[in-house]
Amino acid sequence: MLLMAFLSSCTTVQNKADELIEKEDKYLEKFLNKKKIMLIKEFGNPDHVTPNDGEPEGSSGTLVYISKKYGIKCQRSFDIDENDFVKGFSSKGCF
């Protein structure tokens, strides 16, 4: 009986985590195929910029935003193409 209660609570926690990840992904998806300036308006200047190989800094690459909530590090990265459009993103620890 105790095992069933434990497994049930683990499933509940996993479901809640999945919901938060889905919510974060939906939020970040709105920036796909939008200009880089939209990110800057929403998040401010990035904490870190990694240019693509062979490209001058600031033209294309990855913009990284780092913040903390409840002591947990949140890192959002956005891939920018040569025309300053967001082509992809990743998110770690954000909820």
PDB file of N, CA and C in Angstrom:
ATOM      1  N   MET A   1       0.821  -1.202   0.000  1.00  0.00           N
ATOM      2  CA  MET A   1       0.000   0.000   0.000  1.00  0.00           C
ATOM      3  C   MET A   1       0.869   1.271   0.000  1.00  0.00           C
ATOM      4  N   LEU A   2       1.925   1.234   0.798  1.00  0.00           N
ATOM      5  CA  LEU A   2       2.830   2.373   0.856  1.00  0.00           C
ATOM      6  C   LEU A   2       3.522   2.590  -0.494  1.00  0.00           C
ATOM      7  N   LEU A   3       3.868   1.492  -1.143  1.00  0.00           N
ATOM      8  CA  LEU A   3       4.500   1.579  -2.462  1.00  0.00           C
ATOM      9  C   LEU A   3       3.561   2.230  -3.471  1.00  0.00           C
ATOM     10  N   MET A   4       2.298   1.899  -3.428  1.00  0.00           N
ATOM     11  CA  MET A   4       1.308   2.493  -4.350  1.00  0.00           C
ATOM     12  C   MET A   4       1.206   4.000  -4.126  1.00  0.00           C
ATOM     13  N   ALA A   5       1.189   4.428  -2.873  1.00  0.00           N
ATOM     14  CA  ALA A   5       1.102   5.857  -2.565  1.00  0.00           C
ATOM     15  C   ALA A   5       2.352   6.583  -3.073  1.00  0.00           C
ATOM     16  N   PHE A   6       3.514   5.966  -2.877  1.00  0.00           N
ATOM     17  CA  PHE A   6       4.762   6.564  -3.340  1.00  0.00           C
ATOM     18  C   PHE A   6       4.783   6.698  -4.860  1.00  0.00           C
ATOM     19  N   LEU A   7       4.407   5.647  -5.554  1.00  0.00           N
ATOM     20  CA  LEU A   7       4.383   5.672  -7.012  1.00  0.00           C
ATOM     21  C   LEU A   7       3.380   6.686  -7.538  1.00  0.00           C
ATOM     22  N   SER A   8       2.262   6.811  -6.874  1.00  0.00           N
ATOM     23  CA  SER A   8       1.241   7.775  -7.274  1.00  0.00           C
ATOM     24  C   SER A   8       1.762   9.205  -7.134  1.00  0.00           C
ATOM     25  N   SER A   9       2.470   9.488  -6.028  1.00  0.00           N
ATOM     26  CA  SER A   9       2.999  10.841  -5.837  1.00  0.00           C
ATOM     27  C   SER A   9       4.102  11.141  -6.851  1.00  0.00           C
ATOM     28  N   CYS A  10       4.906  10.130  -7.215  1.00  0.00           N
ATOM     29  CA  CYS A  10       5.941  10.332  -8.241  1.00  0.00           C
ATOM     30  C   CYS A  10       5.312  10.672  -9.582  1.00  0.00           C
ATOM     31  N   THR A  11       4.223   9.999  -9.909  1.00  0.00           N
ATOM     32  CA  THR A  11       3.517  10.267 -11.157  1.00  0.00           C
ATOM     33  C   THR A  11       2.962  11.682 -11.156  1.00  0.00           C
ATOM     34  N   THR A  12       2.422  12.123 -10.022  1.00  0.00           N
ATOM     35  CA  THR A  12       1.881  13.479  -9.906  1.00  0.00           C
ATOM     36  C   THR A  12       2.977  14.517 -10.106  1.00  0.00           C
ATOM     37  N   VAL A  13       4.134  14.313  -9.484  1.00  0.00           N
ATOM     38  CA  VAL A  13       5.252  15.243  -9.635  1.00  0.00           C
ATOM     39  C   VAL A  13       5.721  15.271 -11.089  1.00  0.00           C
ATOM     40  N   GLN A  14       5.828  14.116 -11.720  1.00  0.00           N
ATOM     41  CA  GLN A  14       6.253  14.046 -13.118  1.00  0.00           C
ATOM     42  C   GLN A  14       5.259  14.752 -14.030  1.00  0.00           C
ATOM     43  N   ASN A  15       3.971  14.563 -13.769  1.00  0.00           N
ATOM     44  CA  ASN A  15       2.946  15.234 -14.567  1.00  0.00           C
ATOM     45  C   ASN A  15       3.060  16.749 -14.432  1.00  0.00           C
ATOM     46  N   LYS A  16       3.291  17.223 -13.211  1.00  0.00           N
ATOM     47  CA  LYS A  16       3.419  18.658 -12.977  1.00  0.00           C
ATOM     48  C   LYS A  16       4.656  19.202 -13.701  1.00  0.00           C
ATOM     49  N   ALA A  17       5.763  18.457 -13.636  1.00  0.00           N
ATOM     50  CA  ALA A  17       6.985  18.873 -14.328  1.00  0.00           C
ATOM     51  C   ALA A  17       6.758  18.922 -15.838  1.00  0.00           C
ATOM     52  N   ASP A  18       6.079  17.915 -16.366  1.00  0.00           N
ATOM     53  CA  ASP A  18       5.776  17.891 -17.807  1.00  0.00           C
ATOM     54  C   ASP A  18       4.921  19.086 -18.208  1.00  0.00           C
ATOM     55  N   GLU A  19       3.962  19.453 -17.367  1.00  0.00           N
ATOM     56  CA  GLU A  19       3.105  20.620 -17.649  1.00  0.00           C
ATOM     57  C   GLU A  19       3.926  21.897 -17.685  1.00  0.00           C
ATOM     58  N   LEU A  20       4.862  22.051 -16.733  1.00  0.00           N
ATOM     59  CA  LEU A  20       5.695  23.250 -16.695  1.00  0.00           C
ATOM     60  C   LEU A  20       6.610  23.335 -17.907  1.00  0.00           C
ATOM     61  N   ILE A  21       7.169  22.208 -18.321  1.00  0.00           N
ATOM     62  CA  ILE A  21       8.032  22.175 -19.507  1.00  0.00           C
ATOM     63  C   ILE A  21       7.233  22.539 -20.750  1.00  0.00           C
ATOM     64  N   GLU A  22       6.028  21.998 -20.850  1.00  0.00           N
ATOM     65  CA  GLU A  22       5.168  22.299 -22.002  1.00  0.00           C
ATOM     66  C   GLU A  22       4.816  23.784 -22.035  1.00  0.00           C
ATOM     67  N   LYS A  23       4.527  24.353 -20.875  1.00  0.00           N
ATOM     68  CA  LYS A  23       4.193  25.775 -20.791  1.00  0.00           C
ATOM     69  C   LYS A  23       5.393  26.632 -21.220  1.00  0.00           C
ATOM     70  N   GLU A  24       6.583  26.268 -20.762  1.00  0.00           N
ATOM     71  CA  GLU A  24       7.801  26.987 -21.134  1.00  0.00           C
ATOM     72  C   GLU A  24       8.030  26.901 -22.643  1.00  0.00           C
ATOM     73  N   ASP A  25       7.880  25.710 -23.206  1.00  0.00           N
ATOM     74  CA  ASP A  25       8.074  25.540 -24.649  1.00  0.00           C
ATOM     75  C   ASP A  25       7.086  26.382 -25.451  1.00  0.00           C
ATOM     76  N   LYS A  26       5.824  26.411 -25.034  1.00  0.00           N
ATOM     77  CA  LYS A  26       4.825  27.223 -25.748  1.00  0.00           C
ATOM     78  C   LYS A  26       5.187  28.711 -25.688  1.00  0.00           C
ATOM     79  N   TYR A  27       5.680  29.137 -24.524  1.00  0.00           N
ATOM     80  CA  TYR A  27       6.088  30.529 -24.357  1.00  0.00           C
ATOM     81  C   TYR A  27       7.239  30.871 -25.314  1.00  0.00           C
ATOM     82  N   LEU A  28       8.236  30.001 -25.380  1.00  0.00           N
ATOM     83  CA  LEU A  28       9.409  30.277 -26.218  1.00  0.00           C
ATOM     84  C   LEU A  28       9.132  30.089 -27.702  1.00  0.00           C
ATOM     85  N   GLU A  29       8.187  29.238 -28.044  1.00  0.00           N
ATOM     86  CA  GLU A  29       7.841  29.016 -29.459  1.00  0.00           C
ATOM     87  C   GLU A  29       7.364  30.296 -30.142  1.00  0.00           C
ATOM     88  N   LYS A  30       6.802  31.219 -29.379  1.00  0.00           N
ATOM     89  CA  LYS A  30       6.300  32.456 -29.992  1.00  0.00           C
ATOM     90  C   LYS A  30       7.417  33.307 -30.588  1.00  0.00           C
ATOM     91  N   PHE A  31       8.675  33.005 -30.218  1.00  0.00           N
ATOM     92  CA  PHE A  31       9.802  33.756 -30.759  1.00  0.00           C
ATOM     93  C   PHE A  31      10.375  33.133 -32.033  1.00  0.00           C
ATOM     94  N   LEU A  32       9.992  31.904 -32.345  1.00  0.00           N
ATOM     95  CA  LEU A  32      10.502  31.258 -33.557  1.00  0.00           C
ATOM     96  C   LEU A  32      10.124  32.060 -34.796  1.00  0.00           C
ATOM     97  N   ASN A  33      11.072  32.209 -35.693  1.00  0.00           N
ATOM     98  CA  ASN A  33      10.904  32.950 -36.946  1.00  0.00           C
ATOM     99  C   ASN A  33      10.599  34.425 -36.739  1.00  0.00           C
ATOM    100  N   LYS A  34      10.937  34.929 -35.540  1.00  0.00           N
ATOM    101  CA  LYS A  34      10.822  36.365 -35.261  1.00  0.00           C
ATOM    102  C   LYS A  34      12.227  36.951 -35.228  1.00  0.00           C
ATOM    103  N   LYS A  35      12.314  38.251 -35.387  1.00  0.00           N
ATOM    104  CA  LYS A  35      13.601  38.936 -35.365  1.00  0.00           C
ATOM    105  C   LYS A  35      14.215  38.898 -33.959  1.00  0.00           C
ATOM    106  N   LYS A  36      15.526  38.906 -33.922  1.00  0.00           N
ATOM    107  CA  LYS A  36      16.285  38.902 -32.673  1.00  0.00           C
ATOM    108  C   LYS A  36      15.863  40.045 -31.748  1.00  0.00           C
ATOM    109  N   ILE A  37      15.472  41.152 -32.313  1.00  0.00           N
ATOM    110  CA  ILE A  37      15.080  42.315 -31.513  1.00  0.00           C
ATOM    111  C   ILE A  37      13.896  41.994 -30.591  1.00  0.00           C
ATOM    112  N   MET A  38      13.052  41.049 -30.997  1.00  0.00           N
ATOM    113  CA  MET A  38      11.917  40.644 -30.153  1.00  0.00           C
ATOM    114  C   MET A  38      12.419  40.005 -28.854  1.00  0.00           C
ATOM    115  N   LEU A  39      13.487  39.219 -28.939  1.00  0.00           N
ATOM    116  CA  LEU A  39      14.080  38.631 -27.737  1.00  0.00           C
ATOM    117  C   LEU A  39      14.620  39.713 -26.817  1.00  0.00           C
ATOM    118  N   ILE A  40      15.306  40.675 -27.417  1.00  0.00           N
ATOM    119  CA  ILE A  40      15.908  41.745 -26.629  1.00  0.00           C
ATOM    120  C   ILE A  40      14.825  42.586 -25.960  1.00  0.00           C
ATOM    121  N   LYS A  41      13.721  42.812 -26.641  1.00  0.00           N
ATOM    122  CA  LYS A  41      12.607  43.544 -26.030  1.00  0.00           C
ATOM    123  C   LYS A  41      12.012  42.772 -24.858  1.00  0.00           C
ATOM    124  N   GLU A  42      11.944  41.457 -24.979  1.00  0.00           N
ATOM    125  CA  GLU A  42      11.339  40.611 -23.945  1.00  0.00           C
ATOM    126  C   GLU A  42      12.284  40.341 -22.777  1.00  0.00           C
ATOM    127  N   PHE A  43      13.541  40.008 -23.078  1.00  0.00           N
ATOM    128  CA  PHE A  43      14.476  39.554 -22.053  1.00  0.00           C
ATOM    129  C   PHE A  43      15.607  40.531 -21.742  1.00  0.00           C
ATOM    130  N   GLY A  44      15.760  41.582 -22.564  1.00  0.00           N
ATOM    131  CA  GLY A  44      16.889  42.492 -22.395  1.00  0.00           C
ATOM    132  C   GLY A  44      18.093  41.977 -23.168  1.00  0.00           C
ATOM    133  N   ASN A  45      19.239  42.570 -22.898  1.00  0.00           N
ATOM    134  CA  ASN A  45      20.459  42.126 -23.567  1.00  0.00           C
ATOM    135  C   ASN A  45      20.836  40.744 -23.045  1.00  0.00           C
ATOM    136  N   PRO A  46      21.345  39.877 -23.932  1.00  0.00           N
ATOM    137  CA  PRO A  46      21.714  38.523 -23.491  1.00  0.00           C
ATOM    138  C   PRO A  46      22.898  38.549 -22.530  1.00  0.00           C
ATOM    139  N   ASP A  47      22.965  37.510 -21.692  1.00  0.00           N
ATOM    140  CA  ASP A  47      24.089  37.366 -20.770  1.00  0.00           C
ATOM    141  C   ASP A  47      25.334  36.870 -21.481  1.00  0.00           C
ATOM    142  N   HIS A  48      25.121  36.165 -22.586  1.00  0.00           N
ATOM    143  CA  HIS A  48      26.246  35.595 -23.332  1.00  0.00           C
ATOM    144  C   HIS A  48      25.841  35.454 -24.799  1.00  0.00           C
ATOM    145  N   VAL A  49      26.776  35.732 -25.694  1.00  0.00           N
ATOM    146  CA  VAL A  49      26.548  35.561 -27.131  1.00  0.00           C
ATOM    147  C   VAL A  49      27.668  34.688 -27.687  1.00  0.00           C
ATOM    148  N   THR A  50      27.289  33.629 -28.374  1.00  0.00           N
ATOM    149  CA  THR A  50      28.257  32.756 -29.029  1.00  0.00           C
ATOM    150  C   THR A  50      28.062  32.885 -30.539  1.00  0.00           C
ATOM    151  N   PRO A  51      29.011  33.519 -31.238  1.00  0.00           N
ATOM    152  CA  PRO A  51      28.851  33.652 -32.693  1.00  0.00           C
ATOM    153  C   PRO A  51      29.052  32.312 -33.386  1.00  0.00           C
ATOM    154  N   ASN A  52      28.399  32.152 -34.531  1.00  0.00           N
ATOM    155  CA  ASN A  52      28.630  30.967 -35.361  1.00  0.00           C
ATOM    156  C   ASN A  52      30.041  31.040 -35.923  1.00  0.00           C
ATOM    157  N   ASP A  53      30.611  29.895 -36.224  1.00  0.00           N
ATOM    158  CA  ASP A  53      31.960  29.846 -36.795  1.00  0.00           C
ATOM    159  C   ASP A  53      32.027  30.675 -38.071  1.00  0.00           C
ATOM    160  N   GLY A  54      33.031  31.516 -38.139  1.00  0.00           N
ATOM    161  CA  GLY A  54      33.252  32.304 -39.342  1.00  0.00           C
ATOM    162  C   GLY A  54      32.382  33.542 -39.451  1.00  0.00           C
ATOM    163  N   GLU A  55      31.496  33.767 -38.497  1.00  0.00           N
ATOM    164  CA  GLU A  55      30.611  34.934 -38.540  1.00  0.00           C
ATOM    165  C   GLU A  55      31.119  35.998 -37.564  1.00  0.00           C
ATOM    166  N   PRO A  56      30.968  37.267 -37.911  1.00  0.00           N
ATOM    167  CA  PRO A  56      31.348  38.306 -36.955  1.00  0.00           C
ATOM    168  C   PRO A  56      30.400  38.292 -35.754  1.00  0.00           C
ATOM    169  N   GLU A  57      30.932  38.611 -34.590  1.00  0.00           N
ATOM    170  CA  GLU A  57      30.102  38.623 -33.392  1.00  0.00           C
ATOM    171  C   GLU A  57      28.959  39.610 -33.551  1.00  0.00           C
ATOM    172  N   GLY A  58      27.757  39.200 -33.131  1.00  0.00           N
ATOM    173  CA  GLY A  58      26.588  40.052 -33.209  1.00  0.00           C
ATOM    174  C   GLY A  58      25.725  39.799 -34.430  1.00  0.00           C
ATOM    175  N   SER A  59      26.213  39.051 -35.418  1.00  0.00           N
ATOM    176  CA  SER A  59      25.413  38.844 -36.616  1.00  0.00           C
ATOM    177  C   SER A  59      24.550  37.598 -36.532  1.00  0.00           C
ATOM    178  N   SER A  60      25.117  36.476 -36.137  1.00  0.00           N
ATOM    179  CA  SER A  60      24.342  35.251 -35.968  1.00  0.00           C
ATOM    180  C   SER A  60      25.021  34.419 -34.906  1.00  0.00           C
ATOM    181  N   GLY A  61      24.325  33.421 -34.421  1.00  0.00           N
ATOM    182  CA  GLY A  61      24.903  32.585 -33.380  1.00  0.00           C
ATOM    183  C   GLY A  61      23.858  32.237 -32.341  1.00  0.00           C
ATOM    184  N   THR A  62      24.282  32.181 -31.088  1.00  0.00           N
ATOM    185  CA  THR A  62      23.385  31.807 -30.007  1.00  0.00           C
ATOM    186  C   THR A  62      23.374  32.893 -28.942  1.00  0.00           C
ATOM    187  N   LEU A  63      22.171  33.333 -28.584  1.00  0.00           N
ATOM    188  CA  LEU A  63      21.996  34.275 -27.487  1.00  0.00           C
ATOM    189  C   LEU A  63      21.591  33.475 -26.257  1.00  0.00           C
ATOM    190  N   VAL A  64      22.254  33.720 -25.131  1.00  0.00           N
ATOM    191  CA  VAL A  64      21.988  32.979 -23.907  1.00  0.00           C
ATOM    192  C   VAL A  64      21.543  33.952 -22.823  1.00  0.00           C
ATOM    193  N   TYR A  65      20.422  33.620 -22.196  1.00  0.00           N
ATOM    194  CA  TYR A  65      19.873  34.389 -21.087  1.00  0.00           C
ATOM    195  C   TYR A  65      19.888  33.512 -19.841  1.00  0.00           C
ATOM    196  N   ILE A  66      20.429  34.035 -18.751  1.00  0.00           N
ATOM    197  CA  ILE A  66      20.511  33.281 -17.507  1.00  0.00           C
ATOM    198  C   ILE A  66      19.828  34.071 -16.404  1.00  0.00           C
ATOM    199  N   SER A  67      18.974  33.381 -15.650  1.00  0.00           N
ATOM    200  CA  SER A  67      18.314  33.998 -14.508  1.00  0.00           C
ATOM    201  C   SER A  67      18.183  32.955 -13.405  1.00  0.00           C
ATOM    202  N   LYS A  68      17.677  33.384 -12.259  1.00  0.00           N
ATOM    203  CA  LYS A  68      17.448  32.457 -11.145  1.00  0.00           C
ATOM    204  C   LYS A  68      16.062  32.691 -10.580  1.00  0.00           C
ATOM    205  N   LYS A  69      15.406  31.591 -10.240  1.00  0.00           N
ATOM    206  CA  LYS A  69      14.104  31.653  -9.589  1.00  0.00           C
ATOM    207  C   LYS A  69      14.121  30.616  -8.481  1.00  0.00           C
ATOM    208  N   TYR A  70      13.845  31.044  -7.259  1.00  0.00           N
ATOM    209  CA  TYR A  70      13.894  30.158  -6.094  1.00  0.00           C
ATOM    210  C   TYR A  70      15.258  29.489  -5.966  1.00  0.00           C
ATOM    211  N   GLY A  71      16.321  30.190  -6.353  1.00  0.00           N
ATOM    212  CA  GLY A  71      17.662  29.651  -6.262  1.00  0.00           C
ATOM    213  C   GLY A  71      18.022  28.651  -7.347  1.00  0.00           C
ATOM    214  N   ILE A  72      17.131  28.449  -8.321  1.00  0.00           N
ATOM    215  CA  ILE A  72      17.364  27.499  -9.404  1.00  0.00           C
ATOM    216  C   ILE A  72      17.754  28.284 -10.663  1.00  0.00           C
ATOM    217  N   LYS A  73      18.869  27.895 -11.262  1.00  0.00           N
ATOM    218  CA  LYS A  73      19.364  28.570 -12.466  1.00  0.00           C
ATOM    219  C   LYS A  73      18.498  28.206 -13.670  1.00  0.00           C
ATOM    220  N   CYS A  74      18.068  29.229 -14.375  1.00  0.00           N
ATOM    221  CA  CYS A  74      17.295  29.081 -15.612  1.00  0.00           C
ATOM    222  C   CYS A  74      18.168  29.587 -16.754  1.00  0.00           C
ATOM    223  N   GLN A  75      18.347  28.754 -17.768  1.00  0.00           N
ATOM    224  CA  GLN A  75      19.120  29.166 -18.934  1.00  0.00           C
ATOM    225  C   GLN A  75      18.312  28.939 -20.198  1.00  0.00           C
ATOM    226  N   ARG A  76      18.104  30.032 -20.921  1.00  0.00           N
ATOM    227  CA  ARG A  76      17.405  29.968 -22.207  1.00  0.00           C
ATOM    228  C   ARG A  76      18.388  30.360 -23.297  1.00  0.00           C
ATOM    229  N   SER A  77      18.474  29.522 -24.332  1.00  0.00           N
ATOM    230  CA  SER A  77      19.370  29.779 -25.460  1.00  0.00           C
ATOM    231  C   SER A  77      18.548  29.853 -26.739  1.00  0.00           C
ATOM    232  N   PHE A  78      18.881  30.823 -27.581  1.00  0.00           N
ATOM    233  CA  PHE A  78      18.169  31.021 -28.839  1.00  0.00           C
ATOM    234  C   PHE A  78      19.172  31.034 -29.981  1.00  0.00           C
ATOM    235  N   ASP A  79      18.931  30.214 -30.992  1.00  0.00           N
ATOM    236  CA  ASP A  79      19.770  30.165 -32.184  1.00  0.00           C
ATOM    237  C   ASP A  79      19.286  31.214 -33.175  1.00  0.00           C
ATOM    238  N   ILE A  80      20.218  32.053 -33.621  1.00  0.00           N
ATOM    239  CA  ILE A  80      19.908  33.164 -34.524  1.00  0.00           C
ATOM    240  C   ILE A  80      20.601  32.910 -35.861  1.00  0.00           C
ATOM    241  N   ASP A  81      19.853  33.079 -36.955  1.00  0.00           N
ATOM    242  CA  ASP A  81      20.462  32.872 -38.274  1.00  0.00           C
ATOM    243  C   ASP A  81      21.120  34.157 -38.774  1.00  0.00           C
ATOM    244  N   GLU A  82      21.693  34.095 -39.966  1.00  0.00           N
ATOM    245  CA  GLU A  82      22.427  35.234 -40.522  1.00  0.00           C
ATOM    246  C   GLU A  82      21.534  36.431 -40.842  1.00  0.00           C
ATOM    247  N   ASN A  83      20.216  36.233 -40.880  1.00  0.00           N
ATOM    248  CA  ASN A  83      19.278  37.335 -41.123  1.00  0.00           C
ATOM    249  C   ASN A  83      18.640  37.854 -39.842  1.00  0.00           C
ATOM    250  N   ASP A  84      19.185  37.454 -38.692  1.00  0.00           N
ATOM    251  CA  ASP A  84      18.713  37.884 -37.365  1.00  0.00           C
ATOM    252  C   ASP A  84      17.353  37.304 -36.976  1.00  0.00           C
ATOM    253  N   PHE A  85      16.999  36.149 -37.526  1.00  0.00           N
ATOM    254  CA  PHE A  85      15.762  35.476 -37.142  1.00  0.00           C
ATOM    255  C   PHE A  85      16.059  34.339 -36.166  1.00  0.00           C
ATOM    256  N   VAL A  86      15.144  34.134 -35.214  1.00  0.00           N
ATOM    257  CA  VAL A  86      15.268  33.032 -34.258  1.00  0.00           C
ATOM    258  C   VAL A  86      14.898  31.741 -34.972  1.00  0.00           C
ATOM    259  N   LYS A  87      15.812  30.777 -34.965  1.00  0.00           N
ATOM    260  CA  LYS A  87      15.592  29.505 -35.662  1.00  0.00           C
ATOM    261  C   LYS A  87      15.449  28.323 -34.711  1.00  0.00           C
ATOM    262  N   GLY A  88      15.751  28.499 -33.445  1.00  0.00           N
ATOM    263  CA  GLY A  88      15.623  27.414 -32.482  1.00  0.00           C
ATOM    264  C   GLY A  88      15.860  27.929 -31.078  1.00  0.00           C
ATOM    265  N   PHE A  89      15.520  27.104 -30.094  1.00  0.00           N
ATOM    266  CA  PHE A  89      15.725  27.494 -28.703  1.00  0.00           C
ATOM    267  C   PHE A  89      15.897  26.253 -27.842  1.00  0.00           C
ATOM    268  N   SER A  90      16.434  26.468 -26.662  1.00  0.00           N
ATOM    269  CA  SER A  90      16.483  25.431 -25.640  1.00  0.00           C
ATOM    270  C   SER A  90      16.308  26.101 -24.288  1.00  0.00           C
ATOM    271  N   SER A  91      15.847  25.342 -23.330  1.00  0.00           N
ATOM    272  CA  SER A  91      15.562  25.877 -22.015  1.00  0.00           C
ATOM    273  C   SER A  91      15.932  24.825 -20.968  1.00  0.00           C
ATOM    274  N   LYS A  92      16.672  25.246 -19.943  1.00  0.00           N
ATOM    275  CA  LYS A  92      17.070  24.335 -18.864  1.00  0.00           C
ATOM    276  C   LYS A  92      16.765  24.989 -17.520  1.00  0.00           C
ATOM    277  N   GLY A  93      16.008  24.295 -16.694  1.00  0.00           N
ATOM    278  CA  GLY A  93      15.737  24.769 -15.340  1.00  0.00           C
ATOM    279  C   GLY A  93      14.735  25.903 -15.252  1.00  0.00           C
ATOM    280  N   CYS A  94      14.019  26.183 -16.319  1.00  0.00           N
ATOM    281  CA  CYS A  94      13.062  27.303 -16.322  1.00  0.00           C
ATOM    282  C   CYS A  94      11.647  26.784 -16.108  1.00  0.00           C
ATOM    283  N   PHE A  95      10.925  27.488 -15.251  1.00  0.00           N
ATOM    284  CA  PHE A  95       9.527  27.129 -14.999  1.00  0.00           C
ATOM    285  C   PHE A  95       8.737  28.350 -14.633  1.00  0.00           C
TER     286      PHE A  95
END
